[in-house]
Amino acid sequence: MTTTLIRQVRLNGQQQSRDLLIEQGRIGRIEPHITPPPGAHVVEGGHRLALPGFIDGHAHIDKSLWGMDWYVNEVPRELPAIIDNERRFRREQAFDSRRQSERIARQAIRLGTTHIRTHIDVDTEIGLRHMEGVLATRDALAEQIYIETVCFPQSGLLGRPGTRALMEEAIKLGADYVGGIDPSSFERNPVAHLDAVFELAAKYGKGVDLHLHEPGELGAFSVELMTERTRALGMQGKVTISHAFCLGEVDPGYQDRLIAGLAEADIAIATTAPANRQVPPYEKLRAAGVRVAAGNDGIRDTWSPYGNGDMLQRAMLMGLKYRWRQDRELAQALHAITRGGAEVMGLKDYGLEVGCRADLVLLAGQAVAEVIAEPPRERAVFKAGRLVADRGECLF
Amino acid sequence: MTTTLIRQVRLNGQQQSRDLLIEQGRIGRIEPHITPPPGAHVVEGGHRLALPGFIDGHAHIDKSLWGMDWYVNEVPRELPAIIDNERRFRREQAFDSRRQSERIARQAIRLGTTHIRTHIDVDTEIGLRHMEGVLATRDALAEQIYIETVCFPQSGLLGRPGTRALMEEAIKLGADYVGGIDPSSFERNPVAHLDAVFELAAKYGKGVDLHLHEPGELGAFSVELMTERTRALGMQGKVTISHAFCLGEVDPGYQDRLIAGLAEADIAIATTAPANRQVPPYEKLRAAGVRVAAGNDGIRDTWSPYGNGDMLQRAMLMGLKYRWRQDRELAQALHAITRGGAEVMGLKDYGLEVGCRADLVLLAGQAVAEVIAEPPRERAVFKAGRLVADRGECLF
């Protein structure tokens, strides 16, 4: 493995530039000036910012249409109709999840993402095709990006006989987490759905990451049920609730009690900071010690035309949603797309300190807040010390 | 004036490409294939999309820090504190509004904006400096972009003696519209503020464009007072309410009555579609016949670090806020940044039809929804038939 010296970069936006010596894929030294060891590959940092590799804590890389013909969206607004439409699209188009997951993963890598947690549809029509496709992409890109998988019963776990067995197969294939979806509003039976999800997770020693779009008190009830099950099964630290709009919708006193429960059960939150919904109260959650990740959610799929895979754009959207304008507020957005995601994914050795794995992004800008407010396209991306993308192109 | 033939572009995203002949700065012919007249300048469209020049219906180009050292934002959240901070910043920095307004206008031109309505601060400290600066920029860039001006009492019209006289001077200098700001929550006297604004406008035969951030019923009361004054003074068609979050906050029945009043008085709305506030109900307003423009608001100033001057990004943010996912829904976002703005600004001969002024943008993409969801950086921008920007660079 090459030794690389990155000269004069501003770690996390600090004013003073530093040299960074990468040995064996890890950050070996950080000093004002380091003499290149013999044979070292030298990269001129040119006082660019160095940020930790971005973490997309909630993605759907199995279903992106990135690089395909433009999909003209005529899909109704209701969740069941959206899901039905997607299944129909797949039947008619012979959608290639293996190819598409690699396309969107490469796009993410170009833009500095080094870790993704992705939810992967499992249902009685596509079976395990998407799981197999993403796992193949994961293995093919193992040296360029870390992909963590959630087997996700997008079409429901209760209504379609055979889904539970498929979920079990998906876990055996290698899913890292067990997914779930709106236990009441979509599945119509919160206890049965959550029991099924948590039992599967407990049986195979996996964690849980559940999509919760339910509004207000209904969603809050699901949060309560998840908190109870996490405690009862001793799954503290292994459960994530994705979206959790309800946490931003209930009254402040109830919100506090829900957050205290999440903190005690060490349940994490993943948010996409949508403009059109209430969002989990980021500062309150963090103050209570709850781990919070940010995610891009679906990128250009049959659900939504938006997104480009850029976690800096997600940080901008977080900033706009949470009305973060001060530089120190925007540092929270950077936290969410880096360290916050690492906390939720339980990554070891993540960060820009000596001993950490050298996953990092170099980009031009005067301040962290600047590159969030207006993300530059040109980035140099290192994964385990190896330059994997530069100036918008993957180098593999 | 040169004759220009733009070959094979897809007008407003239509499937079939057309040739566009531009004569005397106007669209002279639109046909499947046009033989270049002798001496015509020929531009290969390459089946790019051709969209009308973008219209920023609510800007503050007098106060952008674009191209200056990064401004570290430590500003409190409250409106009076933000305004005080800005005045202090200007005292300490000798801010050059002439230079800055041209910088951000050039940035807007690069990205396809051909028309801007900008609010320009007038107060007892800077006096008419910003007005003079922006008017000089307007004149300097008159062939590249149309800049319409609103003299804006950002620090209030009632509290600081001398402001009203300065506003009058600003109108005499050339302001096209009289501005105003939250009559109750900021000015503390809705009748006195609105009377002052409308009287000034009526006296000089100008229109009104007022910043209304007031929430819920308080804001709605201001809408009522503005509607009454518009009718009483016969100013139908000459008044805009900017932001008007309150229209998205009151109950549906009251909302309907307010909208009916706006429609009857032909009062327009300008929105920035902020992620962190409720927004005016776009579809309802348009269905009632209310003209609606979109605007970028302040770009990278002491208020906010966000924005880059791109109206396509604003269209994306509108789409995210209004949860527009269908292609035909996203067409509304395009409308807001083009024709909707033209309606609010009362532009004649705007659009991509024969006889219209040739203000247009060429950009690569399969569909209008695609270039909104992921705005491409490379654009060719024509103003009155002249190429004023290409591939991110101004050509003047």
mmCIF file of N, CA and C in Angstrom, chain A residues 14 49 59 65 84 88 120 150 159 167 179 186 191 245 269 309 317 319 325 395-396:
data_model
loop_
_atom_site.group_PDB
_atom_site.id
_atom_site.type_symbol
_atom_site.label_atom_id
_atom_site.label_comp_id
_atom_site.label_asym_id
_atom_site.label_seq_id
_atom_site.Cartn_x
_atom_site.Cartn_y
_atom_site.Cartn_z
ATOM 1 N N GLN A 14 -10.276 24.411 9.505
ATOM 2 C CA GLN A 14 -9.401 25.239 10.360
ATOM 3 C C GLN A 14 -8.593 26.236 9.523
ATOM 4 N N LEU A 49 -9.945 22.785 1.815
ATOM 5 C CA LEU A 49 -10.533 22.186 3.003
ATOM 6 C C LEU A 49 -10.382 20.669 2.910
ATOM 7 N N ALA A 59 -30.253 5.795 2.235
ATOM 8 C CA ALA A 59 -30.272 5.812 0.772
ATOM 9 C C ALA A 59 -31.126 4.660 0.241
ATOM 10 N N LEU A 65 -32.796 5.656 -10.902
ATOM 11 C CA LEU A 65 -32.830 5.602 -12.373
ATOM 12 C C LEU A 65 -31.665 6.396 -12.975
ATOM 13 N N ASP A 84 -47.317 0.808 -5.545
ATOM 14 C CA ASP A 84 -47.889 0.010 -6.641
ATOM 15 C C ASP A 84 -47.270 0.409 -7.972
ATOM 16 N N ARG A 88 -45.161 -1.914 -10.677
ATOM 17 C CA ARG A 88 -45.577 -2.035 -12.078
ATOM 18 C C ARG A 88 -44.430 -1.637 -13.014
ATOM 19 N N ILE A 120 -32.963 -1.723 0.861
ATOM 20 C CA ILE A 120 -33.095 -2.483 -0.387
ATOM 21 C C ILE A 120 -34.438 -3.204 -0.395
ATOM 22 N N VAL A 150 -29.794 -2.650 4.377
ATOM 23 C CA VAL A 150 -31.008 -2.892 5.156
ATOM 24 C C VAL A 150 -31.983 -3.610 4.223
ATOM 25 N N GLY A 159 -48.996 -8.073 4.626
ATOM 26 C CA GLY A 159 -50.083 -8.313 3.675
ATOM 27 C C GLY A 159 -49.777 -9.327 2.594
ATOM 28 N N MET A 167 -37.525 -11.968 3.604
ATOM 29 C CA MET A 167 -36.707 -11.127 4.489
ATOM 30 C C MET A 167 -35.652 -11.992 5.193
ATOM 31 N N GLY A 179 -35.290 -3.903 7.951
ATOM 32 C CA GLY A 179 -36.078 -2.697 7.730
ATOM 33 C C GLY A 179 -37.542 -2.894 8.053
ATOM 34 N N PHE A 186 -49.523 2.369 7.106
ATOM 35 C CA PHE A 186 -49.370 1.528 5.917
ATOM 36 C C PHE A 186 -49.691 0.054 6.220
ATOM 37 N N VAL A 191 -48.535 -3.499 16.140
ATOM 38 C CA VAL A 191 -47.905 -4.507 16.982
ATOM 39 C C VAL A 191 -47.406 -5.679 16.141
ATOM 40 N N PHE A 245 -40.855 12.193 11.106
ATOM 41 C CA PHE A 245 -41.435 13.540 11.035
ATOM 42 C C PHE A 245 -42.234 13.857 12.303
ATOM 43 N N ILE A 269 -31.666 8.450 14.968
ATOM 44 C CA ILE A 269 -32.593 9.051 14.008
ATOM 45 C C ILE A 269 -31.836 9.336 12.710
ATOM 46 N N GLY A 309 -27.116 12.790 -5.399
ATOM 47 C CA GLY A 309 -26.173 11.978 -4.631
ATOM 48 C C GLY A 309 -25.218 12.791 -3.779
ATOM 49 N N LEU A 317 -29.621 21.575 2.283
ATOM 50 C CA LEU A 317 -31.064 21.457 2.478
ATOM 51 C C LEU A 317 -31.405 21.354 3.969
ATOM 52 N N GLY A 319 -29.629 22.798 6.319
ATOM 53 C CA GLY A 319 -29.446 24.157 6.815
ATOM 54 C C GLY A 319 -30.640 25.043 6.517
ATOM 55 N N ARG A 325 -28.089 29.564 9.875
ATOM 56 C CA ARG A 325 -27.402 30.596 9.086
ATOM 57 C C ARG A 325 -26.028 30.916 9.649
ATOM 58 N N LEU A 395 -11.882 7.316 -10.468
ATOM 59 C CA LEU A 395 -10.573 6.886 -10.995
ATOM 60 C C LEU A 395 -10.464 5.366 -10.955
ATOM 61 N N PHE A 396 -11.540 4.695 -11.256
ATOM 62 C CA PHE A 396 -11.519 3.224 -11.250
ATOM 63 C C PHE A 396 -12.553 2.701 -12.227
#
